[in-house]
mmCIF file of C-alpha atoms in Angstrom:
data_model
loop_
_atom_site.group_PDB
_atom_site.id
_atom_site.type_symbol
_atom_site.label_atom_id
_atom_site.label_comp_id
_atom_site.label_asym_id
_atom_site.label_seq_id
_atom_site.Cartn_x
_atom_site.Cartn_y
_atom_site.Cartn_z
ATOM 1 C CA UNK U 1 -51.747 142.518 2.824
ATOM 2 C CA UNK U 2 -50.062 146.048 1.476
ATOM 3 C CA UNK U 3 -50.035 148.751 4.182
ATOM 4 C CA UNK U 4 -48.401 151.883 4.158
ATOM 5 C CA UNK U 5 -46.822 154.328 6.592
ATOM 6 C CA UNK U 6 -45.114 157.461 5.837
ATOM 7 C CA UNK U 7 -42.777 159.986 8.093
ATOM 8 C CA UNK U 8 -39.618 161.483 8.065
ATOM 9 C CA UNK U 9 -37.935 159.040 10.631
ATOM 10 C CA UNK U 10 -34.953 161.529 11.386
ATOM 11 C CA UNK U 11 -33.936 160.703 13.964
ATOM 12 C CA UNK U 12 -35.048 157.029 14.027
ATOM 13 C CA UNK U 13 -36.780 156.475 17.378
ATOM 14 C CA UNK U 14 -38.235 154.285 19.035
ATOM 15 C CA UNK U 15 -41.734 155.431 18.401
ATOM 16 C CA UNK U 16 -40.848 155.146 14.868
ATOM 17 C CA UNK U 17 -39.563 151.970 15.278
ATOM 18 C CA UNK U 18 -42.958 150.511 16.985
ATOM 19 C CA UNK U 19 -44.581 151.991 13.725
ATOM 20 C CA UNK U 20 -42.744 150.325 11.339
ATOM 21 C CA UNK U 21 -42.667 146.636 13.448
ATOM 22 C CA UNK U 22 -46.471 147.018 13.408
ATOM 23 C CA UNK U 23 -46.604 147.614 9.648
ATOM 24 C CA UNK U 24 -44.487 144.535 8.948
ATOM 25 C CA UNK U 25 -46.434 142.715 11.479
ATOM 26 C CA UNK U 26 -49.590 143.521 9.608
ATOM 27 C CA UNK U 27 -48.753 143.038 6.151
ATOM 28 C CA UNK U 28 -47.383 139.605 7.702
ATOM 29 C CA UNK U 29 -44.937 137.691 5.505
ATOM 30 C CA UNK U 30 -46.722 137.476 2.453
ATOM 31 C CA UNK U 31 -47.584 141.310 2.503
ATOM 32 C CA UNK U 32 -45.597 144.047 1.468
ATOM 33 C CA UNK U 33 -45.180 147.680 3.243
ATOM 34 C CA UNK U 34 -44.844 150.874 1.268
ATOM 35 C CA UNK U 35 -42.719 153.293 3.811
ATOM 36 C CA UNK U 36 -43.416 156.955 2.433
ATOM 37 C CA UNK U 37 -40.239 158.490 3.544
ATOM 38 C CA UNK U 38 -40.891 162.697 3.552
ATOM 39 C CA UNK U 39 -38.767 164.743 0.569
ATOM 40 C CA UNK U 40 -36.545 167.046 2.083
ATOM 41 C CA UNK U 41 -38.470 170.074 0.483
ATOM 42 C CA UNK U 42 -41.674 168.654 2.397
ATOM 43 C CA UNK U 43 -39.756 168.034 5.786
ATOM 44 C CA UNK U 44 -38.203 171.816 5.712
ATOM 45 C CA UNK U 45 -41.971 172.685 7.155
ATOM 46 C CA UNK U 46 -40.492 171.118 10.213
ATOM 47 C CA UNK U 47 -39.645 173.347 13.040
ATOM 48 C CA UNK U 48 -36.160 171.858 14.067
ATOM 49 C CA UNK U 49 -32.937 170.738 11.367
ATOM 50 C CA UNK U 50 -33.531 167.643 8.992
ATOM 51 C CA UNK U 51 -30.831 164.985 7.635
ATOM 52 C CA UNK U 52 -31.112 164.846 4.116
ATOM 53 C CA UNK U 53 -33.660 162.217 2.860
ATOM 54 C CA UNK U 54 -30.402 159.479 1.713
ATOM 55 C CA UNK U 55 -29.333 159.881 5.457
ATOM 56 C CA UNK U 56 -32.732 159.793 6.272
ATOM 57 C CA UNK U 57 -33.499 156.578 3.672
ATOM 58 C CA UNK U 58 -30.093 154.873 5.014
ATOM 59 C CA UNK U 59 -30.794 155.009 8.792
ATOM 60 C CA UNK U 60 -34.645 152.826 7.692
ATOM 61 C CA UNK U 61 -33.350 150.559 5.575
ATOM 62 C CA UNK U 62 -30.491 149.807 8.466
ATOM 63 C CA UNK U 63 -33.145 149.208 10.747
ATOM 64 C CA UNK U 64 -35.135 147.111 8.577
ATOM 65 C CA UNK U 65 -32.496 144.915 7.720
ATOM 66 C CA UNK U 66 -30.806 144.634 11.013
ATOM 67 C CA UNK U 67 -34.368 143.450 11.555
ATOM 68 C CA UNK U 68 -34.058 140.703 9.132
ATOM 69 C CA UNK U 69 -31.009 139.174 10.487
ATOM 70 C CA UNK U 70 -31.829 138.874 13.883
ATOM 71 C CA UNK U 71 -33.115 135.634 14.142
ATOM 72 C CA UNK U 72 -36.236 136.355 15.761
ATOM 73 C CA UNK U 73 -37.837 138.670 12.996
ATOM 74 C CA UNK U 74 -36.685 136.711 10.140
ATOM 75 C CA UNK U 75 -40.474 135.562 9.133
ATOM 76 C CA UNK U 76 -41.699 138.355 10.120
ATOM 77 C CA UNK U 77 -39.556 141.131 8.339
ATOM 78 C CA UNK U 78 -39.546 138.459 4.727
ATOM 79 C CA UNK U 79 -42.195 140.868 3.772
ATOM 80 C CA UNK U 80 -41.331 142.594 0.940
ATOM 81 C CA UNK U 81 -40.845 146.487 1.152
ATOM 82 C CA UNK U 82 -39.826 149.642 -0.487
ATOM 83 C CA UNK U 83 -39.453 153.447 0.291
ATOM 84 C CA UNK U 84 -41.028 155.874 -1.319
ATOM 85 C CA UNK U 85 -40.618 160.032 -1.196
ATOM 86 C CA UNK U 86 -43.247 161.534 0.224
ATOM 87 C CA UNK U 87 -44.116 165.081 -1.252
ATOM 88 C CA UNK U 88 -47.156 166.114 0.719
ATOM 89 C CA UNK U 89 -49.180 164.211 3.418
ATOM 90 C CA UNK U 90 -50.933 161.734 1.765
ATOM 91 C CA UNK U 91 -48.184 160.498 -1.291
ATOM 92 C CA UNK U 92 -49.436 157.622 -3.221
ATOM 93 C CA UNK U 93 -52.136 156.996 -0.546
ATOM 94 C CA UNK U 94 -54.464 158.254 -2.443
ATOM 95 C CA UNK U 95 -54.019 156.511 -5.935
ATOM 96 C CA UNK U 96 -52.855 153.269 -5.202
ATOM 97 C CA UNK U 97 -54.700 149.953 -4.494
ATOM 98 C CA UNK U 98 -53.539 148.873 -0.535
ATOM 99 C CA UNK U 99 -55.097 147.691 2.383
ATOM 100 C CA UNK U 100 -54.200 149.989 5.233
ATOM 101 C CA UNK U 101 -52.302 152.089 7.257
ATOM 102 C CA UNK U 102 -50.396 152.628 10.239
ATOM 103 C CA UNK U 103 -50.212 155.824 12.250
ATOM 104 C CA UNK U 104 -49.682 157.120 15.526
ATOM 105 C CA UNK U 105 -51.902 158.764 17.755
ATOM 106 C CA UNK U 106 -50.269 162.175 16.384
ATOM 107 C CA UNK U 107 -50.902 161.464 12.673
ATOM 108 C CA UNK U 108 -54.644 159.522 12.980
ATOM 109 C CA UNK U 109 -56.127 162.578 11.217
ATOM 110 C CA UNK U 110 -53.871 162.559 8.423
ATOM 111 C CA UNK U 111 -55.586 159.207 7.422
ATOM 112 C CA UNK U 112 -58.997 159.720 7.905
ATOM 113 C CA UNK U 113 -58.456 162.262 5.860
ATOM 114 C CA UNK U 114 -56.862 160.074 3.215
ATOM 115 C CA UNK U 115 -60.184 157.388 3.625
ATOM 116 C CA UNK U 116 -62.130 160.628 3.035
ATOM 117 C CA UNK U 117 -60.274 161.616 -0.354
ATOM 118 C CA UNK U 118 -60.498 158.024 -1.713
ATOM 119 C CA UNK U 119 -63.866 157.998 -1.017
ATOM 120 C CA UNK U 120 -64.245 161.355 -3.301
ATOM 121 C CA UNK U 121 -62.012 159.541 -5.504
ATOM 122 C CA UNK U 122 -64.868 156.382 -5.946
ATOM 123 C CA UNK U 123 -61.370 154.427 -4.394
ATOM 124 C CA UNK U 124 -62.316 151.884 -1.468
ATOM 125 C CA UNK U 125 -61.471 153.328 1.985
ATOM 126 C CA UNK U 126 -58.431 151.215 4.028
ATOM 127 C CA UNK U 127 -58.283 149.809 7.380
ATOM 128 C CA UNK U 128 -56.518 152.176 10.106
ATOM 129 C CA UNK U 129 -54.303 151.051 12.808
ATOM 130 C CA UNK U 130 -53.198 153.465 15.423
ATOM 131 C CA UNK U 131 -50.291 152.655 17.481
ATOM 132 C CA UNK U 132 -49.872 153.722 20.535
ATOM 133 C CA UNK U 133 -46.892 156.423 21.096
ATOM 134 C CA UNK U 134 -43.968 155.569 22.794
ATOM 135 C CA UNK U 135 -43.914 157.255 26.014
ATOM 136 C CA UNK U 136 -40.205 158.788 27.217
ATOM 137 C CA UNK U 137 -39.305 158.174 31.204
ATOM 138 C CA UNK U 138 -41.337 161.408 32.370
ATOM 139 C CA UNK U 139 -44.237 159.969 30.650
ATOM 140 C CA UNK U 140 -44.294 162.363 27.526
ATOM 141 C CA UNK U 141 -43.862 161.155 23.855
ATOM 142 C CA UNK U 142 -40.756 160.722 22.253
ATOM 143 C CA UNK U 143 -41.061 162.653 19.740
ATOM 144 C CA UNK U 144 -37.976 163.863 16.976
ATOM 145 C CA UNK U 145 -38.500 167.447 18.486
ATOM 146 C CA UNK U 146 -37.980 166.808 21.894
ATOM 147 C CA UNK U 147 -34.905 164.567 20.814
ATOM 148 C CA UNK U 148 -33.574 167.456 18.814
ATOM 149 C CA UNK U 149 -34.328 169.920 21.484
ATOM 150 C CA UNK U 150 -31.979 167.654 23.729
ATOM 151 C CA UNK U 151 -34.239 166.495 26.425
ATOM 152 C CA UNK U 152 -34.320 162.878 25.348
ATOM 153 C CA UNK U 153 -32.650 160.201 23.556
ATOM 154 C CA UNK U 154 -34.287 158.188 20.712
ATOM 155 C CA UNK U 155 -35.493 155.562 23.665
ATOM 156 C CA UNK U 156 -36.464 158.242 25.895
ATOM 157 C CA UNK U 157 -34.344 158.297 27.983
ATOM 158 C CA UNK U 158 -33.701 162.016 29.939
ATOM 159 C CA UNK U 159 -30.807 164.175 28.987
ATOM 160 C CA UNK U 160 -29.456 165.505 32.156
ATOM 161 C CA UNK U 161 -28.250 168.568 31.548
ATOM 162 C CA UNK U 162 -25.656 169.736 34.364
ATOM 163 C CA UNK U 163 -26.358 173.598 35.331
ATOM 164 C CA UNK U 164 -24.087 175.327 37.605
ATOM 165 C CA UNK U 165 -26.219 178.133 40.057
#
Protein backbone atom coordinates (compact mmCIF):
# COMPACT_ATOMS: atom_id res chain seq x y z
CA UNK A 1 0.00 0.00 0.00
CA UNK A 2 1.46 3.81 -0.70
CA UNK A 3 0.21 6.32 1.89
CA UNK A 4 1.26 9.65 2.43
CA UNK A 5 1.58 12.15 5.27
CA UNK A 6 2.94 15.54 5.14
CA UNK A 7 4.01 18.23 8.05
CA UNK A 8 6.74 20.16 9.06
CA UNK A 9 7.87 17.84 12.02
CA UNK A 10 10.04 20.68 13.72
CA UNK A 11 10.29 19.86 16.48
CA UNK A 12 9.80 16.07 16.15
CA UNK A 13 7.19 15.08 18.75
CA UNK A 14 5.64 12.61 19.82
CA UNK A 15 2.39 13.28 18.10
CA UNK A 16 4.40 13.33 15.04
CA UNK A 17 5.95 10.35 15.82
CA UNK A 18 2.46 8.33 16.32
CA UNK A 19 1.76 9.75 12.72
CA UNK A 20 4.49 8.50 11.05
CA UNK A 21 4.46 4.75 13.03
CA UNK A 22 0.86 4.58 11.76
CA UNK A 23 1.84 5.37 8.17
CA UNK A 24 4.52 2.67 8.17
CA UNK A 25 2.17 0.45 9.91
CA UNK A 26 -0.31 0.90 7.13
CA UNK A 27 1.66 0.75 4.12
CA UNK A 28 2.97 -2.54 6.00
CA UNK A 29 6.25 -3.95 4.70
CA UNK A 30 5.59 -4.24 1.24
CA UNK A 31 4.18 -0.58 1.04
CA UNK A 32 5.95 2.47 0.73
CA UNK A 33 5.21 6.01 2.57
CA UNK A 34 5.67 9.33 0.84
CA UNK A 35 6.47 11.88 3.96
CA UNK A 36 5.69 15.48 2.46
CA UNK A 37 8.07 17.38 4.56
CA UNK A 38 6.81 21.45 4.39
CA UNK A 39 9.43 23.94 2.28
CA UNK A 40 10.67 26.45 4.45
CA UNK A 41 8.92 29.26 2.34
CA UNK A 42 5.53 27.29 3.10
CA UNK A 43 6.34 26.75 6.92
CA UNK A 44 7.23 30.71 7.39
CA UNK A 45 3.11 30.95 7.54
CA UNK A 46 3.76 29.43 10.90
CA UNK A 47 3.30 31.59 13.86
CA UNK A 48 6.46 30.56 15.95
CA UNK A 49 10.51 30.07 14.44
CA UNK A 50 11.19 27.07 11.97
CA UNK A 51 14.56 24.90 11.54
CA UNK A 52 15.44 24.93 8.12
CA UNK A 53 13.87 22.04 6.08
CA UNK A 54 17.70 19.87 6.03
CA UNK A 55 17.44 20.20 9.92
CA UNK A 56 14.02 19.58 9.59
CA UNK A 57 14.62 16.45 6.85
CA UNK A 58 17.64 15.17 9.21
CA UNK A 59 15.76 14.99 12.56
CA UNK A 60 12.85 12.34 10.25
CA UNK A 61 15.08 10.41 8.65
CA UNK A 62 16.95 9.91 12.30
CA UNK A 63 13.83 8.80 13.59
CA UNK A 64 12.99 6.57 10.88
CA UNK A 65 16.06 4.83 10.90
CA UNK A 66 16.64 4.60 14.56
CA UNK A 67 13.31 2.89 13.91
CA UNK A 68 14.80 0.36 11.69
CA UNK A 69 17.45 -0.79 13.95
CA UNK A 70 15.65 -1.40 16.90
CA UNK A 71 14.86 -4.80 16.69
CA UNK A 72 11.32 -4.63 17.22
CA UNK A 73 10.35 -2.41 14.10
CA UNK A 74 12.64 -4.01 11.76
CA UNK A 75 9.59 -5.63 9.57
CA UNK A 76 7.70 -3.10 10.13
CA UNK A 77 9.85 0.05 9.16
CA UNK A 78 11.42 -2.38 5.73
CA UNK A 79 8.88 -0.32 3.98
CA UNK A 80 10.33 1.67 1.60
CA UNK A 81 10.12 5.58 1.99
CA UNK A 82 11.11 8.93 0.80
CA UNK A 83 10.62 12.70 1.69
CA UNK A 84 9.29 14.97 -0.32
CA UNK A 85 8.99 19.13 -0.03
CA UNK A 86 5.85 20.15 0.47
CA UNK A 87 4.96 23.62 -1.18
CA UNK A 88 1.33 24.09 -0.29
CA UNK A 89 -1.13 21.77 1.59
CA UNK A 90 -1.86 19.16 -0.57
CA UNK A 91 1.88 18.51 -2.58
CA UNK A 92 1.77 15.61 -4.83
CA UNK A 93 -1.52 14.45 -3.19
CA UNK A 94 -3.28 15.47 -5.73
CA UNK A 95 -1.48 14.01 -8.90
CA UNK A 96 -0.13 10.93 -7.86
CA UNK A 97 -1.57 7.35 -7.81
CA UNK A 98 -1.58 6.22 -3.70
CA UNK A 99 -3.79 4.66 -1.46
CA UNK A 100 -4.21 6.89 1.55
CA UNK A 101 -3.41 9.12 4.10
CA UNK A 102 -2.66 9.75 7.54
CA UNK A 103 -3.63 12.82 9.53
CA UNK A 104 -4.38 13.98 12.81
CA UNK A 105 -7.42 15.16 14.21
CA UNK A 106 -5.98 18.84 13.48
CA UNK A 107 -5.28 18.27 9.76
CA UNK A 108 -8.57 15.80 8.81
CA UNK A 109 -9.87 18.71 6.69
CA UNK A 110 -6.86 19.17 4.78
CA UNK A 111 -7.63 15.67 3.25
CA UNK A 112 -11.05 15.66 2.60
CA UNK A 113 -10.28 18.37 0.87
CA UNK A 114 -7.61 16.59 -1.14
CA UNK A 115 -10.43 13.44 -1.85
CA UNK A 116 -12.56 16.40 -3.01
CA UNK A 117 -9.90 17.84 -5.61
CA UNK A 118 -9.12 14.34 -7.00
CA UNK A 119 -12.49 13.79 -7.43
CA UNK A 120 -12.63 17.19 -9.69
CA UNK A 121 -9.56 15.84 -11.06
CA UNK A 122 -11.60 12.34 -12.43
CA UNK A 123 -8.52 10.81 -9.85
CA UNK A 124 -9.95 8.00 -7.41
CA UNK A 125 -10.49 9.34 -3.86
CA UNK A 126 -7.97 7.57 -0.96
CA UNK A 127 -8.69 6.00 2.25
CA UNK A 128 -8.28 8.44 5.42
CA UNK A 129 -6.89 7.48 8.69
CA UNK A 130 -7.07 9.87 11.54
CA UNK A 131 -4.88 9.37 14.42
CA UNK A 132 -5.63 10.31 17.46
CA UNK A 133 -3.44 13.37 18.98
CA UNK A 134 -1.12 12.84 21.53
CA UNK A 135 -2.36 14.33 24.61
CA UNK A 136 0.49 16.30 26.96
CA UNK A 137 0.15 15.59 31.02
CA UNK A 138 -2.62 18.43 31.49
CA UNK A 139 -4.56 16.69 28.91
CA UNK A 140 -3.98 19.23 25.96
CA UNK A 141 -2.22 18.31 22.62
CA UNK A 142 1.26 18.42 22.11
CA UNK A 143 1.48 20.43 19.65
CA UNK A 144 5.07 22.23 18.04
CA UNK A 145 3.54 25.61 19.34
CA UNK A 146 3.04 24.85 22.72
CA UNK A 147 6.60 23.14 22.68
CA UNK A 148 8.04 26.30 21.25
CA UNK A 149 6.10 28.47 23.55
CA UNK A 150 7.93 26.44 26.41
CA UNK A 151 5.13 24.81 28.22
CA UNK A 152 5.96 21.29 27.14
CA UNK A 153 8.51 18.99 25.97
CA UNK A 154 8.19 16.93 22.73
CA UNK A 155 6.53 13.99 25.10
CA UNK A 156 4.49 16.37 26.92
CA UNK A 157 5.80 16.61 29.59
CA UNK A 158 5.20 20.26 31.68
CA UNK A 159 7.88 22.86 31.74
CA UNK A 160 7.93 24.19 35.18
CA UNK A 161 8.78 27.42 35.03
CA UNK A 162 10.12 28.78 38.54
CA UNK A 163 8.56 32.44 39.26
CA UNK A 164 9.69 34.34 42.17
CA UNK A 165 6.48 36.66 43.82
Amino acid sequence: MKVMVGGTFDPLHDGHKRLLTRSFELAGPEGQVVIGLTTDSFASRKTHPIHPFAEREADLEKFITGAISTHALQKKYATRWEIEPLGDRYGSALDTDFDAIVVSEETLPVAVEINKLRRERKLRKVDIHQITCVLAEDGRWISSTRIWRGEIDIHGHLIQTHSHV
